[in-house]
CSV table of C-alpha atoms and ligand atoms in Angstrom, one decimal:
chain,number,residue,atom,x,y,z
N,1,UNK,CA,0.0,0.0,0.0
N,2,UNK,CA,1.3,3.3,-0.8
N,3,UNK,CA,1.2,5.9,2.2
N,4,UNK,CA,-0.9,8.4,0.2
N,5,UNK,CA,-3.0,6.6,-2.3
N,6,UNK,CA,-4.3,8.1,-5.5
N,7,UNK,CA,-8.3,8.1,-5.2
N,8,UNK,CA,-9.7,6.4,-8.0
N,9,UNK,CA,-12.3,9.5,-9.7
N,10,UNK,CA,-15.5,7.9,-9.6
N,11,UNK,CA,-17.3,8.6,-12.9
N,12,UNK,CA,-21.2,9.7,-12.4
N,13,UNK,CA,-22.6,7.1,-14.7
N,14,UNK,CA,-26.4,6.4,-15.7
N,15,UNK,CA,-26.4,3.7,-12.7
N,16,UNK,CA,-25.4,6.3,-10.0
N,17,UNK,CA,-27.8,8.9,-11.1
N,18,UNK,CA,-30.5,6.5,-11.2
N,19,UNK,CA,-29.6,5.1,-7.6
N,20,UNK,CA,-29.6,9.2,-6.7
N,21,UNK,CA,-32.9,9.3,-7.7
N,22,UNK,CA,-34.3,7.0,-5.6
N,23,UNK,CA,-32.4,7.8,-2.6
N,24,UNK,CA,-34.2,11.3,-3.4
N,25,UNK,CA,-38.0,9.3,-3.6
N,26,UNK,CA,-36.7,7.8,-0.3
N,27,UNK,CA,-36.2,10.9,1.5
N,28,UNK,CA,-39.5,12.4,0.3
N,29,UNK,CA,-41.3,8.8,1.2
N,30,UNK,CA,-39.1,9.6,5.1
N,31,UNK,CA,-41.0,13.2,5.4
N,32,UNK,CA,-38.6,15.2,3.7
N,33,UNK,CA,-40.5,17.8,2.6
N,34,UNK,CA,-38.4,21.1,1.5
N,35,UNK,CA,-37.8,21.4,-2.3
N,36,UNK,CA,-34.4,23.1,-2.1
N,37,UNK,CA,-33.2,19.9,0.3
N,38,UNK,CA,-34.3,16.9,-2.3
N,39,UNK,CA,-33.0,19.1,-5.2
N,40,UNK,CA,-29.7,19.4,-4.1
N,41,UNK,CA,-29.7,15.7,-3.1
N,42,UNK,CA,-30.6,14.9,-6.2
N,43,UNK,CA,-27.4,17.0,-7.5
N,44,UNK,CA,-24.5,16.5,-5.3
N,45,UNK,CA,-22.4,13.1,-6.5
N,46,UNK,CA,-22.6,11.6,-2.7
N,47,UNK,CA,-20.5,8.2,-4.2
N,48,UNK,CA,-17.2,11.1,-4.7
N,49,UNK,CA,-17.3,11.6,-0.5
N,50,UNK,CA,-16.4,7.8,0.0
N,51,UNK,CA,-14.3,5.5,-0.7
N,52,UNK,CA,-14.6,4.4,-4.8
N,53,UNK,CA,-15.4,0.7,-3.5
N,54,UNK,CA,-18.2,2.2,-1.5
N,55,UNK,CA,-19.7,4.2,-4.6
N,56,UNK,CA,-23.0,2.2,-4.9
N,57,UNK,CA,-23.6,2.0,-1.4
N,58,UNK,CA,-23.7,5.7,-0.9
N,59,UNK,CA,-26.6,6.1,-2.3
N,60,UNK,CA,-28.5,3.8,0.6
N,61,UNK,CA,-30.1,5.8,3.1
N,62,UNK,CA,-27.4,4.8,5.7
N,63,UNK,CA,-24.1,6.0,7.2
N,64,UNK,CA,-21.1,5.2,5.8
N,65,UNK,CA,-17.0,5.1,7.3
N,66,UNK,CA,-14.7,7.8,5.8
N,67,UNK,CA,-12.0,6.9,7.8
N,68,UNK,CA,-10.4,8.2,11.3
N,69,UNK,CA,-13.1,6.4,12.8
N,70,UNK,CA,-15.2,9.0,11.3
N,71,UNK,CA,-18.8,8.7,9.1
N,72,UNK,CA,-20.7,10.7,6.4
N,73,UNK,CA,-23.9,11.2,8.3
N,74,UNK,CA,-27.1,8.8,6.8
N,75,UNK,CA,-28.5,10.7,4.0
N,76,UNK,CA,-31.8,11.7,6.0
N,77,UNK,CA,-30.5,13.0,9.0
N,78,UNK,CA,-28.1,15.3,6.2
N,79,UNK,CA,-31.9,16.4,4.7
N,80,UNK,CA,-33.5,16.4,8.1
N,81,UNK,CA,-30.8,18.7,9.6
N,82,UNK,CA,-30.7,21.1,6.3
N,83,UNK,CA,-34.5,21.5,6.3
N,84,UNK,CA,-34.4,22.5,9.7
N,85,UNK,CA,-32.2,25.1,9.1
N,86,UNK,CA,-35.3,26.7,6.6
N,87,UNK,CA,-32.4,27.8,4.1
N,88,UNK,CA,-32.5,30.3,1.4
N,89,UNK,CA,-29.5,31.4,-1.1
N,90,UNK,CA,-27.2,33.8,-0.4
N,91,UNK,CA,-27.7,32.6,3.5
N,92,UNK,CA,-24.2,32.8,5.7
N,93,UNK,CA,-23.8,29.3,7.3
N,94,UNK,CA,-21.8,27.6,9.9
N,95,UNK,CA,-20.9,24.0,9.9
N,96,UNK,CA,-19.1,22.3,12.6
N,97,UNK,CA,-17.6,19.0,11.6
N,98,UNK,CA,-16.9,18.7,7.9
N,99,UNK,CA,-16.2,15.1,7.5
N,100,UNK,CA,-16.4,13.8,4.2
N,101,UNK,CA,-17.7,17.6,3.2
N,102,UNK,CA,-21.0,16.3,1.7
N,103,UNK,CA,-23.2,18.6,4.1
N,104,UNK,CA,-20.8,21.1,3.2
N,105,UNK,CA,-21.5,20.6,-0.5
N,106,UNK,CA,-25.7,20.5,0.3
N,107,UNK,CA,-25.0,23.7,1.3
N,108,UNK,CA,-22.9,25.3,-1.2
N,109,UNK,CA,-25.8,23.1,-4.0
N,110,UNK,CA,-29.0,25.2,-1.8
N,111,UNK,CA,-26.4,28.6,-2.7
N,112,UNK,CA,-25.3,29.0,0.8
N,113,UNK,CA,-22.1,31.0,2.1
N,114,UNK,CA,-20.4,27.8,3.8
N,115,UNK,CA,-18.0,27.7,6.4
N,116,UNK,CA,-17.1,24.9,7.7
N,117,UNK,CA,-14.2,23.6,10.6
N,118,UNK,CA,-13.4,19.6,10.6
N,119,UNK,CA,-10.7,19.1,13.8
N,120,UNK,CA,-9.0,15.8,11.7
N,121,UNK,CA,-6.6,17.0,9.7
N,122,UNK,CA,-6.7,14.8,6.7
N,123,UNK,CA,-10.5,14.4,6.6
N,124,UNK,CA,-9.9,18.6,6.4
N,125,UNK,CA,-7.6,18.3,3.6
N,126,UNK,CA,-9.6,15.2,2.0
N,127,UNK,CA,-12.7,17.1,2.0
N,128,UNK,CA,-11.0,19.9,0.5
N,129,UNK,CA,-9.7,18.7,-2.2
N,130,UNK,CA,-13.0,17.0,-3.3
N,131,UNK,CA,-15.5,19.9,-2.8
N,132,UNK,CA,-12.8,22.0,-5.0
N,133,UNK,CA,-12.7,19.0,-7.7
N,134,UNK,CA,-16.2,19.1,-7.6
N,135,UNK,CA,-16.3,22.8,-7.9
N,136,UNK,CA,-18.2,23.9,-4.9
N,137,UNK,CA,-16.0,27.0,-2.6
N,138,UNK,CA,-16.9,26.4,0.7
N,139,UNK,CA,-14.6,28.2,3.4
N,140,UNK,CA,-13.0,25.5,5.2
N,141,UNK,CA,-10.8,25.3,8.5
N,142,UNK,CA,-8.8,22.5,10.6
N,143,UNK,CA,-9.3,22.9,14.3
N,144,UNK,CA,-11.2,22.6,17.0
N,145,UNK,CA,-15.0,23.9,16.0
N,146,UNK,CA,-16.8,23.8,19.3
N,147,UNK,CA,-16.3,27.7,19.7
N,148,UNK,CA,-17.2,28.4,16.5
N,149,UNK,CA,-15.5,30.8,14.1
N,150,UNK,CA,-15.8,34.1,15.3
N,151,UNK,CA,-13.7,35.8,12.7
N,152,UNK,CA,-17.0,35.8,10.3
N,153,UNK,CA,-19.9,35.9,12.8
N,154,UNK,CA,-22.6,36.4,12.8
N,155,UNK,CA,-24.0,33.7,11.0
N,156,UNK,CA,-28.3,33.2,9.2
N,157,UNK,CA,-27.0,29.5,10.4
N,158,UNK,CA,-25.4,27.6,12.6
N,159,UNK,CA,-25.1,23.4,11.5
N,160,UNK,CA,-23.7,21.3,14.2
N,161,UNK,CA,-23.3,17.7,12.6
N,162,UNK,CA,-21.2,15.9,15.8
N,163,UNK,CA,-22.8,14.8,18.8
N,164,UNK,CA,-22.7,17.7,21.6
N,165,UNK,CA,-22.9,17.3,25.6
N,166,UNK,CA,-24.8,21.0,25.5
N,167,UNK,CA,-25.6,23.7,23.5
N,168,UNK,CA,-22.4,26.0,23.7
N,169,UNK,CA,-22.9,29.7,24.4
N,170,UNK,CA,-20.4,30.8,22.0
N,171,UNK,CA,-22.3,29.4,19.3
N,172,UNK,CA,-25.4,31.1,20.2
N,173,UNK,CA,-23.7,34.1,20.5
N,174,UNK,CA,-22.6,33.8,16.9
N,175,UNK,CA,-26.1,33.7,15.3
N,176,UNK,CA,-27.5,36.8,13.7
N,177,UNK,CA,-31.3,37.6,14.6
N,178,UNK,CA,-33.6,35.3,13.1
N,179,UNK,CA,-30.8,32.9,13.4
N,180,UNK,CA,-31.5,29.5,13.4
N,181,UNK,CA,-29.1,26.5,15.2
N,182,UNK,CA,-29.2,23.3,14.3
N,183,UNK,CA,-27.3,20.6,17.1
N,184,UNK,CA,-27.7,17.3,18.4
N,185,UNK,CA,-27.5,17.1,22.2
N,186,UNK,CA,-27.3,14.4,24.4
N,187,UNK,CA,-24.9,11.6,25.7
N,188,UNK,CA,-22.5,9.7,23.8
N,189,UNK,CA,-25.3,6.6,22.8
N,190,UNK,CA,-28.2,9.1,22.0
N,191,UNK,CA,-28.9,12.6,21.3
N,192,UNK,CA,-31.7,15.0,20.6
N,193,UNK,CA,-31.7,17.5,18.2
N,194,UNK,CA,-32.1,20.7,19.0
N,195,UNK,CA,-32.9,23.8,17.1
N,196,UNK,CA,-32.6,27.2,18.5
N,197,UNK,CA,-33.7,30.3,16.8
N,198,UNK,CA,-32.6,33.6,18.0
N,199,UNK,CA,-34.9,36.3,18.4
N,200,UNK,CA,-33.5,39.2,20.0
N,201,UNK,CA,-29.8,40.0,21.3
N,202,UNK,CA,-31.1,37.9,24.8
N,203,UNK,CA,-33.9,35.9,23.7
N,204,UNK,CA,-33.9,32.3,22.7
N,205,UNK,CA,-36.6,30.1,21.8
N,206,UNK,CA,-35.6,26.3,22.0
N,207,UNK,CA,-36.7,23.0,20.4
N,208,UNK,CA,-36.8,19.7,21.2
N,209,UNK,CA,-37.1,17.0,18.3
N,210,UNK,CA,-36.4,13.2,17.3
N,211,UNK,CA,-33.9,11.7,18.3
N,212,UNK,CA,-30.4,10.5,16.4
N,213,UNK,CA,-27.0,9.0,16.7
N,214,UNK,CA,-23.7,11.0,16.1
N,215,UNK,CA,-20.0,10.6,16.3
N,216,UNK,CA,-18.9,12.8,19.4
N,217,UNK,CA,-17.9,16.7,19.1
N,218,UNK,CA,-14.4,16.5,20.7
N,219,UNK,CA,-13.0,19.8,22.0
N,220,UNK,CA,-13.6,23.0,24.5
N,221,UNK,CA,-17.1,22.5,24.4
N,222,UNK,CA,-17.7,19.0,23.5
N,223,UNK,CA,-16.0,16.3,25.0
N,224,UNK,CA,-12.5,15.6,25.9
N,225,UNK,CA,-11.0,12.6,24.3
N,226,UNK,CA,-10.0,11.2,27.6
N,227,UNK,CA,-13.5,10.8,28.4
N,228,UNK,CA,-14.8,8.7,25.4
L,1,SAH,N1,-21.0,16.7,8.1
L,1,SAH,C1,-20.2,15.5,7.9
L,1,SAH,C2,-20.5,14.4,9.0
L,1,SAH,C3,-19.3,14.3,9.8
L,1,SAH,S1,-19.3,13.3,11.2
L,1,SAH,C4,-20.4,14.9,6.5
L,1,SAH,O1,-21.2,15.5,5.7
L,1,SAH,O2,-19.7,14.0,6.2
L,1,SAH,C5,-18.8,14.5,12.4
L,1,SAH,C6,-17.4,15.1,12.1
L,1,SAH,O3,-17.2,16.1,13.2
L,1,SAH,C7,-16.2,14.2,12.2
L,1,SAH,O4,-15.5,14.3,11.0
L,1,SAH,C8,-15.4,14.7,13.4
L,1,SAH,O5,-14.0,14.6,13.2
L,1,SAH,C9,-15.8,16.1,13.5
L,1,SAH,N2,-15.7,16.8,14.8
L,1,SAH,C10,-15.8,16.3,16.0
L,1,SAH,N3,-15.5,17.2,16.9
L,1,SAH,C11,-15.2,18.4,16.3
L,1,SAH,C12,-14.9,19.7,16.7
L,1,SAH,N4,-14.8,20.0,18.0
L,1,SAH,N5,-14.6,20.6,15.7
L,1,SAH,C13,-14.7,20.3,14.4
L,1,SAH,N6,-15.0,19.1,14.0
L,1,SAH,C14,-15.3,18.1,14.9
């Protein structure tokens, strides 16, 4: 095995589009509802964000490894979370924990300003180099993401895609008014996810809704690895 291994380009043949499509009639068939969501699903190549062995199977509604121990979140919970966030273009968002950058690329599809912080280095510079290949411009940073990126606050949105133990202050502090924050919170097993809309300078309104499974947000205001 080489140490850096060439990715094998995945073309987007007839097959894949056609498994795309379904996954789309899936997600509608789930209760996804919002128009700009199953659109850009229907767009982004989801089989480029894994491995080239793995290229049919990412277009099953399921999780898949990218390595690091990592996952590209299941399709749906990538819709669910992005319709919660009630999107429009031109919309400045936040994403903590890139990954694979798929999310990342639902975003820049649905004509969002994206900015997103991954803290594994190569699943940074992996995610990178596809969403440029692919010709999406997202702002990307390595690091740790659980105090957001204040350097380009505020933010119309705030996507938190790892697992969180609370909802950190510092993110909420980063939303513009009308801001809407999208994060899973709970344990390590099981989490809720929680969106927060910001209506004034001090008020807050919060919501609870289903629950889901993450990989854990590790940092200042997630977890520390000792503890997992
Ligand atoms: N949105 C991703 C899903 C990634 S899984 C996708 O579309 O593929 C969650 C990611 O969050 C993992 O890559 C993990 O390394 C990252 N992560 C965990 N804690 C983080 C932190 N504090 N800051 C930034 N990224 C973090």
């Amino acid at each position: 095995m080489l140490d850096n291994p060439v990715e094998e380009f995945v073309i987007d043949t007839y097959k894949l589009q056609g498994l795309r499509a379904k996954l789309v009639k899936t997600l509608r068939e789930k209760g996804i509802q919002d128009e700009g969501v199953l659109t850009a699903v229907g767009k982004v190549p989801r089989h480029s964000f894994v491995e080239s062995a793995f290229a049919e199977q990412a277009y099953d509604d399921r999780p898949l490894p990218i390595g690091d121990g990592q996952t590209i979140s299941q399709p749906y919970t990538v819709a669910r979370q992005s319709e919660l966030l009630e999107l429009k273009p031109g919309m400045k968002v936040l994403e903590i924990g890139t990954g694979s950058g798929y999310q990342a690329a639902i975003l820049c599809e649905m004509g969002c300003k994206v900015f997103s912080i991954e803290r594994i280095r190569s699943l940074h510079v992996k995610s990178q180099r596809i969403l440029t290949d692919l010709g999406y411009k997202p702002r990307l940073k390595w690091g740790d993401g659980s105090p957001g990126w204040a350097t380009y606050d505020p933010y119309d949105r705030i996507l938190v895609t790892a697992a969180s133990p609370s909802v950190p202050d510092t993110l909420k502090k980063q939303l513009a008014i009308n801001g809407i924050l999208v994060i899973p919170v709970g344990d390590l097993k099981i989490q809720v996810m929680m969106k927060i809309t910001r209506k004034s300078q001090e008020e807050f309104i919060q919501q609870r809704l289903n629950e889901f499974q993450f990989v854990p947000m590790i940092g200042k205001h997630g977890w520390k690895e000792e503890q997992l």
